[in-house]
Each structure stands twice: as structure tokens, then as C-alpha cells.
Coordinates of C-alpha atoms and ligand atoms in Angstrom, one line a residue:
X201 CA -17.0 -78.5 -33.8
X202 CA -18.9 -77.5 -36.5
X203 CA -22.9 -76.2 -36.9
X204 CA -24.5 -75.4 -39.7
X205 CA -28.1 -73.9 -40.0
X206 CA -30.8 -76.4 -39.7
X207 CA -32.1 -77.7 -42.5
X208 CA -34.6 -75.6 -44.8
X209 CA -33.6 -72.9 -43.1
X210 CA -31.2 -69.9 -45.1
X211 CA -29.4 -67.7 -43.6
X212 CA -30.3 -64.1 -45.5
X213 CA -26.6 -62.3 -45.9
X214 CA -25.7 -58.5 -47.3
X215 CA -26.2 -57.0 -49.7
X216 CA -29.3 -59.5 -50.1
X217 CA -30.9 -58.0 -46.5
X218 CA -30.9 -55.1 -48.5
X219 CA -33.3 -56.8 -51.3
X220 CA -35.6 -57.7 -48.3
X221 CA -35.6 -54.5 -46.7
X222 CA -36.1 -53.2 -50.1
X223 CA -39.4 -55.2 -50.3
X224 CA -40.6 -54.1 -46.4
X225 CA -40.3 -50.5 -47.6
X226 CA -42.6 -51.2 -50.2
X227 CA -44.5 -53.1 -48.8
X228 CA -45.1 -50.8 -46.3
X229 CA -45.6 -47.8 -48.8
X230 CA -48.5 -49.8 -50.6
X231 CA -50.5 -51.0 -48.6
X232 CA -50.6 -47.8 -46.9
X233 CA -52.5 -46.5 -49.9
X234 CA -54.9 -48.9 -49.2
X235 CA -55.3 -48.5 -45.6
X236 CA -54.3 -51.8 -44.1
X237 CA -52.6 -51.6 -41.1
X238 CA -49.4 -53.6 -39.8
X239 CA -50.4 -56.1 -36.7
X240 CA -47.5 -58.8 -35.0
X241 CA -48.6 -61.7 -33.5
X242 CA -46.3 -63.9 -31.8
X243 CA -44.3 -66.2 -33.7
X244 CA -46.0 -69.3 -31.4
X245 CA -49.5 -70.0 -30.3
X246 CA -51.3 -72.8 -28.8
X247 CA -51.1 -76.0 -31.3
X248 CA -55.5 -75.7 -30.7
X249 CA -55.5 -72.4 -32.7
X250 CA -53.8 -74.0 -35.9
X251 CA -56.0 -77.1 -35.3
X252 CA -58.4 -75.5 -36.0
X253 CA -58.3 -72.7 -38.1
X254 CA -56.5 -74.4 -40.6
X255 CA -58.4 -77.7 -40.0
X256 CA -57.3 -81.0 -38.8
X257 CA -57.5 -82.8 -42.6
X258 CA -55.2 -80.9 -44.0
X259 CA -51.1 -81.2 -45.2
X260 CA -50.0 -78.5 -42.4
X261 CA -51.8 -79.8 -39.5
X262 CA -51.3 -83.6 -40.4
X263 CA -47.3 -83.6 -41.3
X264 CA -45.5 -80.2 -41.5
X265 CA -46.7 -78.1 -37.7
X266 CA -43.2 -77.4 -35.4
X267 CA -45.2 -78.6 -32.5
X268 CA -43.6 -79.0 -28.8
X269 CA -44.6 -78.8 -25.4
X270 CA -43.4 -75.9 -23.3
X271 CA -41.4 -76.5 -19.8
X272 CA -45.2 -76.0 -18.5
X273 CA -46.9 -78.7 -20.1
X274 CA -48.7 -76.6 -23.0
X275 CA -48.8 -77.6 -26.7
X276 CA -46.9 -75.0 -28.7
X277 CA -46.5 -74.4 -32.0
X278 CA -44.4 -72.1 -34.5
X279 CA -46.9 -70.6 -37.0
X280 CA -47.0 -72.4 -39.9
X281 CA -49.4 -69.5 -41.6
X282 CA -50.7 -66.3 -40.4
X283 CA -54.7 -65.9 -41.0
X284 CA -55.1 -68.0 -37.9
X285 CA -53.3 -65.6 -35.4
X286 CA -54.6 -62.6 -36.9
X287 CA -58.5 -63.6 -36.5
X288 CA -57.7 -64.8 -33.0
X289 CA -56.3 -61.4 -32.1
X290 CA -58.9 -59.3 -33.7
X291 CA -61.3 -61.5 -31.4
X292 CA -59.5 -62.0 -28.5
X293 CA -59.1 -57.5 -28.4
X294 CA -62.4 -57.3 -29.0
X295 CA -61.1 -55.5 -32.6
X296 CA -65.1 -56.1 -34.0
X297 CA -66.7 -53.3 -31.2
X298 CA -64.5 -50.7 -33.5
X299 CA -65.6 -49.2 -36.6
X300 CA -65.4 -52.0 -39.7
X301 CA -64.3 -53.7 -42.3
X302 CA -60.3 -54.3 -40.0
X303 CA -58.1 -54.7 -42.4
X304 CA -54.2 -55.7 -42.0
X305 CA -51.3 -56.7 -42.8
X306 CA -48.2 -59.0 -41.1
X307 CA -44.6 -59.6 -42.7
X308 CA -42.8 -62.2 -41.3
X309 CA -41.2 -65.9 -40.9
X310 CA -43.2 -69.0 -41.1
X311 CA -42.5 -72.5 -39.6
X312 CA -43.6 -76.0 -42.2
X313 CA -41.8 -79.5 -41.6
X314 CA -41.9 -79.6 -45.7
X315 CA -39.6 -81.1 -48.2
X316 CA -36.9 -78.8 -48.7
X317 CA -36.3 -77.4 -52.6
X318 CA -36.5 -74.7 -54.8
X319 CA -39.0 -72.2 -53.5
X320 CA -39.8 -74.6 -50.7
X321 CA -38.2 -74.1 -47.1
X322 CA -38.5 -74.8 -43.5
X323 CA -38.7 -71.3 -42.5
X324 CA -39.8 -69.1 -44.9
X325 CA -41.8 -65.6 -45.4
X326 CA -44.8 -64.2 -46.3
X327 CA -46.3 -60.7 -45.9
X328 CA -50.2 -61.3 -46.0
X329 CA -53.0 -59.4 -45.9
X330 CA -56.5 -59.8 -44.1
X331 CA -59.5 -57.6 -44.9
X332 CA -62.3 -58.8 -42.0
X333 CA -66.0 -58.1 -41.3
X334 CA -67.2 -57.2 -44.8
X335 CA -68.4 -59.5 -47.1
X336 CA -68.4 -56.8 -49.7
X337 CA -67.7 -58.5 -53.4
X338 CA -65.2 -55.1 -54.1
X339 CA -63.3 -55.9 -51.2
X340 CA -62.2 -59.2 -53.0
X341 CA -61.3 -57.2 -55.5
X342 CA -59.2 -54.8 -53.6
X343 CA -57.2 -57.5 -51.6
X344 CA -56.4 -59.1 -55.0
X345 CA -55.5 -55.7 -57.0
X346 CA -53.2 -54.7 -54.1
X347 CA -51.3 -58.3 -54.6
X348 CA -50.9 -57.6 -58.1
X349 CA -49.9 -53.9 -57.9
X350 CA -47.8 -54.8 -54.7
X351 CA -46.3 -57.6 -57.3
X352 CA -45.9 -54.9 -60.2
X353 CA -44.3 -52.1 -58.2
X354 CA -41.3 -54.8 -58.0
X355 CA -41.5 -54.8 -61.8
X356 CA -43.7 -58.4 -62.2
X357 CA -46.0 -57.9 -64.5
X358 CA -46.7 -60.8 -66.7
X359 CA -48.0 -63.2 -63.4
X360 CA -51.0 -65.2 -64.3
X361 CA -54.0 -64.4 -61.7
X362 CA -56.5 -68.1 -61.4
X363 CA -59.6 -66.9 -60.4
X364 CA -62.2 -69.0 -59.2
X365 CA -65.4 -69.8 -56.3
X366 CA -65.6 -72.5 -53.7
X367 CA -69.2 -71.5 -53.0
X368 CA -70.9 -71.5 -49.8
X369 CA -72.6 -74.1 -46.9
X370 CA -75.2 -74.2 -48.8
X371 CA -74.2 -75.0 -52.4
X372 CA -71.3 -77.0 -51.8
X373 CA -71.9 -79.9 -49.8
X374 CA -74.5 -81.0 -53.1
X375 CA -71.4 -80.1 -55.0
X376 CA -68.9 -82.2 -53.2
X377 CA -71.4 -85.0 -53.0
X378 CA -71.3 -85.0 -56.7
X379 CA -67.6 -84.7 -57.0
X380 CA -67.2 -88.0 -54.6
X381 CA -69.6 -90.1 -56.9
X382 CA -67.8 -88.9 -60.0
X383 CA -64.6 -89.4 -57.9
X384 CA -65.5 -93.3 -56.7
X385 CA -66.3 -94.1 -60.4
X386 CA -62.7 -93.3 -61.3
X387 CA -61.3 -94.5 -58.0
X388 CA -59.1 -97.1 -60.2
X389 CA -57.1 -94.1 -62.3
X390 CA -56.3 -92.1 -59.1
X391 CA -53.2 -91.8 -57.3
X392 CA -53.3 -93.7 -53.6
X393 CA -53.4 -90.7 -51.8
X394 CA -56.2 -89.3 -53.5
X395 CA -58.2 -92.2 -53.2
X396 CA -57.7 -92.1 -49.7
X397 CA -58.8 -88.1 -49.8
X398 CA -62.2 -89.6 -51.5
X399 CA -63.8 -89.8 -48.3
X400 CA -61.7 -87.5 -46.2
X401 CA -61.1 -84.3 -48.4
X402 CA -62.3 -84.9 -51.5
X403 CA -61.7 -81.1 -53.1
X404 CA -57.8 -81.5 -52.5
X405 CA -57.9 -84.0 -55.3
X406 CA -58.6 -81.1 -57.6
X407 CA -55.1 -80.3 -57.0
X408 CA -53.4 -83.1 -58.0
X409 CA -50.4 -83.0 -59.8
X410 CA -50.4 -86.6 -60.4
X411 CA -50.8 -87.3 -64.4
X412 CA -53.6 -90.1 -64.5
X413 CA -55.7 -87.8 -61.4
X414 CA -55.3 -85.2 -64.1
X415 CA -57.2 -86.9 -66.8
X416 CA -59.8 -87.9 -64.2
X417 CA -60.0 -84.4 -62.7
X418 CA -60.3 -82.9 -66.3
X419 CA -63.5 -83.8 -66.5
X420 CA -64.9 -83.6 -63.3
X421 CA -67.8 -81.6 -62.2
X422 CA -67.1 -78.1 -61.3
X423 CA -67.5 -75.9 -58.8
X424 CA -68.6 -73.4 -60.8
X425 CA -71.3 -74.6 -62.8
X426 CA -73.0 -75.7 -59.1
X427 CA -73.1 -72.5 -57.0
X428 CA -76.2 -71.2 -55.7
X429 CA -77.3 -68.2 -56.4
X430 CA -76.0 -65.4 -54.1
X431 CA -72.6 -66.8 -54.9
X432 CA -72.9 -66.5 -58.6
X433 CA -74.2 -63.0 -57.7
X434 CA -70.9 -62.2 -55.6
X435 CA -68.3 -64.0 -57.9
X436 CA -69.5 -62.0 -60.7
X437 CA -69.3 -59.2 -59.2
X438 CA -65.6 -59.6 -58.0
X439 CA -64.8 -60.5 -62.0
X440 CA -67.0 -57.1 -62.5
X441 CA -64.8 -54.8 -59.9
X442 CA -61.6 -57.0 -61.5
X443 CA -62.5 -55.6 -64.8
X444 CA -63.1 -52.2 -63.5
X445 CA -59.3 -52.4 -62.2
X446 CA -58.6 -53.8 -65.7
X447 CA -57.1 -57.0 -64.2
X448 CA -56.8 -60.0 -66.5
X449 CA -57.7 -63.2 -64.6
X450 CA -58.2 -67.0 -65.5
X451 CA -61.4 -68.3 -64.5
X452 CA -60.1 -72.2 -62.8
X453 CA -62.4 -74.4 -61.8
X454 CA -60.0 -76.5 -60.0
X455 CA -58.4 -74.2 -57.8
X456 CA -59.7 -75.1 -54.9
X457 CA -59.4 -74.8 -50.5
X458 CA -60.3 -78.0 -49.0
X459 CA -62.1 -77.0 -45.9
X460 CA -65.2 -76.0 -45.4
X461 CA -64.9 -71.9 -43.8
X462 CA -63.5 -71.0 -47.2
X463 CA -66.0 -69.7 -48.9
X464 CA -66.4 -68.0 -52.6
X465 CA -63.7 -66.4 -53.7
X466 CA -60.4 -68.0 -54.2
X467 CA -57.0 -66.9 -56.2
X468 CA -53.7 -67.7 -56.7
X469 CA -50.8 -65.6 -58.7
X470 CA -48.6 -68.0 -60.8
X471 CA -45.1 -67.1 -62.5
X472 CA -44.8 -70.3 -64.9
X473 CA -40.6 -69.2 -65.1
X474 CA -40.8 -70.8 -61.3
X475 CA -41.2 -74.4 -62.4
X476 CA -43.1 -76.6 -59.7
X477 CA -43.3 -74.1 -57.0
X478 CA -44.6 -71.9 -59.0
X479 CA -47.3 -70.0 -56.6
X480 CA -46.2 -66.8 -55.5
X481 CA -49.4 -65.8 -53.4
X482 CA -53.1 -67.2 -53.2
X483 CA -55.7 -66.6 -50.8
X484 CA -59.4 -66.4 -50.5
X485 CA -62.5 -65.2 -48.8
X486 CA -62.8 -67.6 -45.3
X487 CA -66.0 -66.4 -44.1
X488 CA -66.4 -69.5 -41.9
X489 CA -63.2 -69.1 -40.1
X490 CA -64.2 -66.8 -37.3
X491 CA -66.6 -69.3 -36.2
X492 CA -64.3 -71.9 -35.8
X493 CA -62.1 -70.7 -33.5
X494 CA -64.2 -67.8 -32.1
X495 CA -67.9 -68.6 -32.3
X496 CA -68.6 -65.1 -34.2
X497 CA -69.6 -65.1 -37.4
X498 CA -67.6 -62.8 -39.4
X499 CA -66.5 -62.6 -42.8
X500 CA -63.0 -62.4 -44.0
X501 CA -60.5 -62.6 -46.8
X502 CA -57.0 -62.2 -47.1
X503 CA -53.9 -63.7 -49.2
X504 CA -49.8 -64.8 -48.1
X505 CA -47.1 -64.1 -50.1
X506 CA -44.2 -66.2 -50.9
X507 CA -41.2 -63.6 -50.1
X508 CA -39.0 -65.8 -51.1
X509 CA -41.0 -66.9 -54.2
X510 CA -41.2 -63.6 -55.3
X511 CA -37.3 -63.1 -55.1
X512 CA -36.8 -66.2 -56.9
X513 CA -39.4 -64.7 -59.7
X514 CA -37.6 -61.7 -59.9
X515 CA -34.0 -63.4 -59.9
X516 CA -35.7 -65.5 -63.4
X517 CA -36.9 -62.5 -65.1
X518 CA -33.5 -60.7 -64.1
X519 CA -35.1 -58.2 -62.2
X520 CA -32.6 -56.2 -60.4
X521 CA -34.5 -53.9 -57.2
X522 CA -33.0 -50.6 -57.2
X523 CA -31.1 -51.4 -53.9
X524 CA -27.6 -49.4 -52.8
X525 CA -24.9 -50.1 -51.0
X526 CA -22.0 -48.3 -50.8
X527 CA -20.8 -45.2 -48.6
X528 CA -20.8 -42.0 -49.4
X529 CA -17.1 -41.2 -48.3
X530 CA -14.6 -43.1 -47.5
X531 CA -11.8 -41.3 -45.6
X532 CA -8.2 -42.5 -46.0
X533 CA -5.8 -41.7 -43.1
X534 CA -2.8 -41.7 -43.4
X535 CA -0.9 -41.8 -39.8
X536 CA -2.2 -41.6 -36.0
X537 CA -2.9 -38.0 -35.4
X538 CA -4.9 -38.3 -39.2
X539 CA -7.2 -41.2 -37.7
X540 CA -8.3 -39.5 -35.0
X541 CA -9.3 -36.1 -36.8
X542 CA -10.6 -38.1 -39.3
X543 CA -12.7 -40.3 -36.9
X544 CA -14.2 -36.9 -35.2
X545 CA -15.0 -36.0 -39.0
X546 CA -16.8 -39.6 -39.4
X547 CA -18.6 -38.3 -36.3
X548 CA -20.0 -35.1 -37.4
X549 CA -20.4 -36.9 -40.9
X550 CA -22.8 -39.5 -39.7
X551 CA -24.7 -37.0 -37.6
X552 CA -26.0 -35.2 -40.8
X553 CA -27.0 -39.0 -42.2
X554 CA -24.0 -38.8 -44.4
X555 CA -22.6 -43.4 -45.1
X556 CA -19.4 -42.3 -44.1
X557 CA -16.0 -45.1 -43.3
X558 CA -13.0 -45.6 -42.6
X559 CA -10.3 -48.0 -42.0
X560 CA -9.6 -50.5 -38.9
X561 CA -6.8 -52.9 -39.8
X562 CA -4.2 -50.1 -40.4
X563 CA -3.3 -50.8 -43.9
X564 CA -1.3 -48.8 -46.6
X565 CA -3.3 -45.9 -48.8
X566 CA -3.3 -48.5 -51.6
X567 CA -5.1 -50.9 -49.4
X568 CA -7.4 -48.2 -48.2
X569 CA -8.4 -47.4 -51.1
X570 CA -9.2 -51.0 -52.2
X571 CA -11.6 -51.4 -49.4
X572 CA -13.1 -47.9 -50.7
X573 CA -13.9 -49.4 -53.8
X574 CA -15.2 -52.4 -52.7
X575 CA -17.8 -51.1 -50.5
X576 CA -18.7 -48.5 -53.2
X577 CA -17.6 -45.0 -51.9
X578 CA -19.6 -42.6 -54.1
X579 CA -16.2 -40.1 -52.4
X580 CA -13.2 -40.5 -51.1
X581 CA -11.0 -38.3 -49.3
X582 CA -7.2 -38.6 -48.1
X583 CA -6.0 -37.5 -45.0
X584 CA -2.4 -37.1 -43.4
X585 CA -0.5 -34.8 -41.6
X586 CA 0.3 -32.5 -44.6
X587 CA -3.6 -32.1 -45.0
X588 CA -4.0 -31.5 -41.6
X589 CA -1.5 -28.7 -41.6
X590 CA -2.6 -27.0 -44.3
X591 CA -6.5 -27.8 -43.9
X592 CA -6.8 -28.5 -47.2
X593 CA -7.0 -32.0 -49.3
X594 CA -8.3 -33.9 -52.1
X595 CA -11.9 -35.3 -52.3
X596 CA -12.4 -37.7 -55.3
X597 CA -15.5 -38.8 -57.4
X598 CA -14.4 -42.1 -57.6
X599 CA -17.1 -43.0 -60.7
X600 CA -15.8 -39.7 -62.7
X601 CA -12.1 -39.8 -61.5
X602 CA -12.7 -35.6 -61.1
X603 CA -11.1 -34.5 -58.4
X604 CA -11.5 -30.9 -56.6
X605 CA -9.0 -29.4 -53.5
X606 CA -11.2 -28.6 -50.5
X607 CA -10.8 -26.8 -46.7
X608 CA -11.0 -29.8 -44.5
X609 CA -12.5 -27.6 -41.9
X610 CA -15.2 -27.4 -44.9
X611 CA -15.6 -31.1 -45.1
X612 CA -19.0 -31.0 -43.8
X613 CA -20.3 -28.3 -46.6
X614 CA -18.6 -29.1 -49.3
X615 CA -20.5 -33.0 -49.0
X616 CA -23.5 -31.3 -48.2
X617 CA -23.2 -29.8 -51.7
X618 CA -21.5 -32.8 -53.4
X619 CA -24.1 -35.8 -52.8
X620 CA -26.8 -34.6 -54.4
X621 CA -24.5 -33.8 -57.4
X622 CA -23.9 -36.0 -60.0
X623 CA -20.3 -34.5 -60.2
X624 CA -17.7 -32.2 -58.3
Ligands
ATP12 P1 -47.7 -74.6 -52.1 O1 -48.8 -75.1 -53.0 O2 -46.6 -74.1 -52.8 O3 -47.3 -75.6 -51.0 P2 -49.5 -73.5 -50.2 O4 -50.8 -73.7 -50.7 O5 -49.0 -74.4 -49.1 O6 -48.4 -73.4 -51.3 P3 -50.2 -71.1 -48.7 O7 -50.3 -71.8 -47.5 O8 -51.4 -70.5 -49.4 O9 -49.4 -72.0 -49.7 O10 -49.1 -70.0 -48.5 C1 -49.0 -68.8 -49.3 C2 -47.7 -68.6 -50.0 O11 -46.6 -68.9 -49.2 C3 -47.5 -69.6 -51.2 O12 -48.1 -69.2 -52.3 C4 -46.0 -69.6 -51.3 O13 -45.6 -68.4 -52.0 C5 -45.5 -69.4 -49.9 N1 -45.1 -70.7 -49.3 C6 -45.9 -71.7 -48.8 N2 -45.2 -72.7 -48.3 C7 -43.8 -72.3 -48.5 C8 -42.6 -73.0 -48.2 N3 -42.5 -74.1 -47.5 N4 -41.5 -72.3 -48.5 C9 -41.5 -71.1 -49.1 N5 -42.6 -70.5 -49.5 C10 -43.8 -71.1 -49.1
MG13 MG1 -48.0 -76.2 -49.2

């Protein structure tokens, strides 16, 4: 018998974990500065809650849910994205009577029947962010600064930020009705799915990667040149608090969400080294979502990130995180009565936070040593029965080679005094 892991799915192996905890630290660290708080939500929810908040016409709810019925009859389904289970917990614990704007953050898997390839997997992970109950134009900024800083503390700094506003209830029905005559017109160069999203979505077929929807899309009216007022007003004053930050953007007309609670701003970050997947995060303001699922009308805006986008951005730019493995010391024991001194020494080792190992398969020094090298000891020490005897042996800086005669009953000190030295 023979299973492998189901199929989009990776399994994420050492040292790599260390990459990803790596990132978590970080993550954690930043946006700290900016006061967002972690929340979990359950990995499932009811199938209703993705319905709706990410909207029946769309590629996730129509094709790529993880949807099953539970042994009691109810619709389940793994989250595909995370906005909607935050908003339904900040409503369902009442998280509005406290002082405002909330703002949060989640890390963790998410669950689309897609096409599996480069960048695009079954499971996957995003760390997101949600800033909710302010509809303040420098909030947009922040959420999108703290992407890019979040995105530059990893050493990315040449990502392209596509800027741009999907307007408001008011100003973008007139808009879409526009876009659909321009889009019937032109029915004959589009792709067969776009046509069909004429009637049904009509903004997805902004997004088109299809070359002859292109060259109909090209010239197209824009979003931009149709919003009313007040959303002029707010979208130039995110590109305002942008410059402030001194944040280059792209102003994209085309960059669009297709359902109608997203509302004025939208983003996405692109590394063009990524090839067709090449979004690492995007997100927006979704001011009518609230509403939707929770009749309570509350502004919000928030963005996912690709985790394993941004590792494969980082992997083409040769980025290498400053991740370590290794152990500190490695004791090598040589004989019975050595292995179990040396695995009380391990003991009091460990205690004080020192990596400390030795060996379990009772191989040779040579071997030992090996294994020391492999798992990086920054030390290594050897002890038999001689040692013992004498309470005195050899610790080695195995980078260096120097080597310095030590009390064994001083073990403890002497390490204390070695690893934050760069040599004996
Ligand atoms: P794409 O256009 O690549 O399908 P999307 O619009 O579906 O992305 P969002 O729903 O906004 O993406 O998710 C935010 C981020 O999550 C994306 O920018 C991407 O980095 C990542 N992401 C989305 N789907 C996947 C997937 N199937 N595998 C890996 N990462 C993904
Ligand atoms: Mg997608």
C-alpha cells in the first residue's frame, strides 16, 4: 500500500518549516507596529457564509469551494478565503459595541478546488489583514503600506503596487451599464466565457487574460473616469497618504472585484519574475460586505497574501531569509557510562535554552561526528571515560577548527561564555 498527499496539497518539510516560521515571526513583529491583532476562525463554516460573502457569481463559489455535508445534515465548507469568517465573527461577538476602527490579522491554510501549478495549490496560505468600521481614506493607505513594508522586511522591494477604484452603489451601476453596451458591441472578439459574463459579471471581463478580450478591453470605458464624486474625493486621497509614505503605485483601470460590496479602493502587489501567477497579495475596501451577511453596515478593507507566492518570489530573486538550523553542541560519547553523563549534561544544557544533541544509533566517533556536521553544531565536544576521569576534555569550534581543553564539570559556563563568541 502506498498514499501519497492529495493532490495540490505539499507537504512543508525542514529546514523549509523554518522559512515559514521565519515569515510568522515577522509577521507577527510587523503588524504589531501597526496594531492589528491576531484572530482564528475555524478552518470550516457553514457553505451560506461563503455564499455570500464572496457572492454566488463568482470562480470560488461556482467551481473551487471543498463543500460537504456533515454526519448532521449541515452544509460545510473549508474556507476558501478569510474576509468572510472574520466579518462574521466581529458580528456574531458583537466586536462593533467596542471602541473602533477593529483591525486584524489571520495566518493560515486555505481550501480552492483550482488547477494545480506553479504558485497555484489546493491548500495554500495567506496571512491577511482586515481594518473594519472606518472608512477613513488613510486607513487604505496603512493596510497597503504595511503589505509592502511586511513584503520589504523579507527583502522584496522592486514589487509593482496596481492601484485603482471600483467606485460606489451609486456610480457604478451607470458605469457597468456602460461597460455592457461597449461590451455587447464587441461581443464577436471575446472569449466564450466572457461573453457569457456580459450579462452575469460583466467587470470580471476586465481581467481577461485571453489576447483578443485584451484588445477589446484596452479600450473600454473606465472605471475611473466614471466615479462620482465622493469617490474621487477618497481615491485621491489614498494616492495623497500613498505619496506621503512615498509609495510608488500604478494607477489600473482594469483591476477590478466583480461584486458589488467592493467598493473604492482596490490593489494588487505583482512580482513580474512569477510568470502567470504572478499576484502576491491584493485586496480592497468591501464596504458592502457587512451587510450582506450581517445586515450592519460597516465599512471595511483588508488584503490576503500568497505565502507561498511570496516564497516562490523570494526563491526567483535568490533571496535567502536569515534562517538557522544547526545545534549549538553536539556531544560525542564514547562508551555506556559517557552516554549517560553526557545525556544528564544534554539535560542541564537544554534547560539554559542551549540546541544541544547527541547520538542514538550507537555509532563510532567518526560517525558521530558526521552527524555533527550535518546538523551544523556551531560545538562539539567528546566524551569517554578518560574525560570523565579526569573532568576535563576538548570542545571544538567546528567553523574555526580552534580547539580549547575545558572542566567538564564546567560544561555549562564555559558554553555560556562561548555562544555568544565568535571564537574559543
Ligand atoms: P489569482 O488571480 O492568482 O487566482 P485570486 O484573485 O484568486 O488570485 P485572492 O482571492 O485575492 O486571489 O487571494 C489573495 C492571494 O492568495 C493571491 O494574491 C495569491 O497570492 C494567493 N492565492 C490565491 N489562490 C491561490 C492558490 N490556489 N494557491 C496559492 N496561492 C493562492
Ligand atoms: Mg483565483
Amino acid at each position: 500500500m502506498k498514499f501519497n498527499a492529495p493532490r495540490g496539497t505539499n507537504d512543508i518539510l525542514p529546514p523549509d518549516t523554518l522559512k515559514w516560521q521565519y515569515i510568522e515571526k515577522k509577521t507577527h513583529q510587523i503588524f504589531s507596529n501597526y496594531n492589528y491583532q491576531e484572530i482564528r476562525t475555524p478552518i470550516f463554516e457553514y457553505t451560506g457564509l461563503f455564499q455570500r460573502g464572496i457572492g454566488e457569481v463568482t470562480d470560488i463559489v461556482e467551481k473551487e469551494m471543498y463543500t460537504f455535508e456533515d454526519k448532521g445534515g449541515r452544509s460545510i465548507t473549508l474556507r476558501p478565503e478569510g474576509t468572510a469568517s472574520v466579518i462574521r465573527s466581529f458580528l456574531e461577538n458583537k466586536i462593533y459595541g467596542q471602541a473602533q476602527p477593529t483591525k486584524y490579522y489571520y495566518i493560515g491554510p486555505m481550501f480552492r478546488y483550482e488547477r494545480p501549478q506553479s504558485g497555484r495549490f489546493r491548500q495554500f496560505h495567506q496571512l491577511g489583514v482586515e481594518a473594519i468600521a472606518s472608512n477613513d481614506p488613510a486607513l487604505d493607505a496603512e493596510i497597503i503600506s504595511l503589505g509592502m513594508r511586511l513584503l520589504q522586511g523579507f527583502g522584496l522591494d522592486d514589487l509593482e503596487l496596481h492601484l485603482n477604484s471600483v467606485g460606489c452603489a451609486d456610480c457604478r451601476p451607470p458605469y457597468v451599464d456602460k461597460l455592457k453596451n461597449y461590451l455587447n458591441e464587441h461581443q464577436d472578439q471575446l472569449c466564450d466565457n466572457c461573453k457569457s459574463r456580459i450579462d452575469r459579471n460583466p467587470l470580471r471581463v476586465l481581467d481577461c487574460k485571453n489576447k483578443s478580450c485584451q484588445s477589446v478591453i484596452k479600450d473600454a470605458p473606465k472605471i475611473t473616469d466614471n466615479l462620482c464624486d465622493s469617490c474621487t474625493d477618497h481615491f485621491d486621497e489614498v494616492q495623497e497618504y500613498l505619496d506621503i509614505l512615498n509609495l510608488d503605485y500604478l494607477i489600473n483601470p482594469l483591476l477590478v472585484r466583480g461584486l458589488d460590496y467592493y467598493t473604492n479602493t482596490a490593489f494588487e502587489i505583482k512580482d513580474n519574475a512569477l510568470g502567470a501567477q504572478n499576484t502576491v497579495f491584493g485586496g480592497g475596501r468591501y464596504n458592502g460586505l457587512a451587510e450582506e451577511i450581517g445586515n450592519r453596515d460597516l465599512p471595511g478593507i483588508g488584503f490576503a497574501l500568497g505565502i507561498e507566492r511570496l516564497l516562490l518570489s523570494l526563491e526567483a530573486k535568490d533571496i535567502q531569509l536569515p534562517v538557522e538550523s544547526g545545534v549549538d553542541l553536539y556531544i560525542t560519547v564514547i562508551g555506556d557510562k559517557a552516554k549517560k553523563e553526557s545525556f544528564k549534561l544534554l539535560d542541564q544544557l537544554r534547560n539554559q535554552d542551549f540546541r544541544t544533541e547527541m547520538d542514538y544509533l550507537d555509532r563510532g566517533v567518526g560517525s558521530q561526528m558526521k552527524s555533527a556536521d550535518r546538523m551544523n553544531a556551531e560545538y562539539t565536544i567528546i566524551i569517554g571515560e578518560d574525560e570523565l576521569n579526569n573532568n576535563s576534555a576538548t570542545i571544538r569550534n567546528m567553523k574555526s577548527g580552534d580547539e580549547k581543553e575545558i572542566q567538564l564539570s564546567n560544561l555549562l559556563e564555559e558554553m555560556k561564555k562561548l555562544v555568544d563568541k565568535e571564537d574559543i
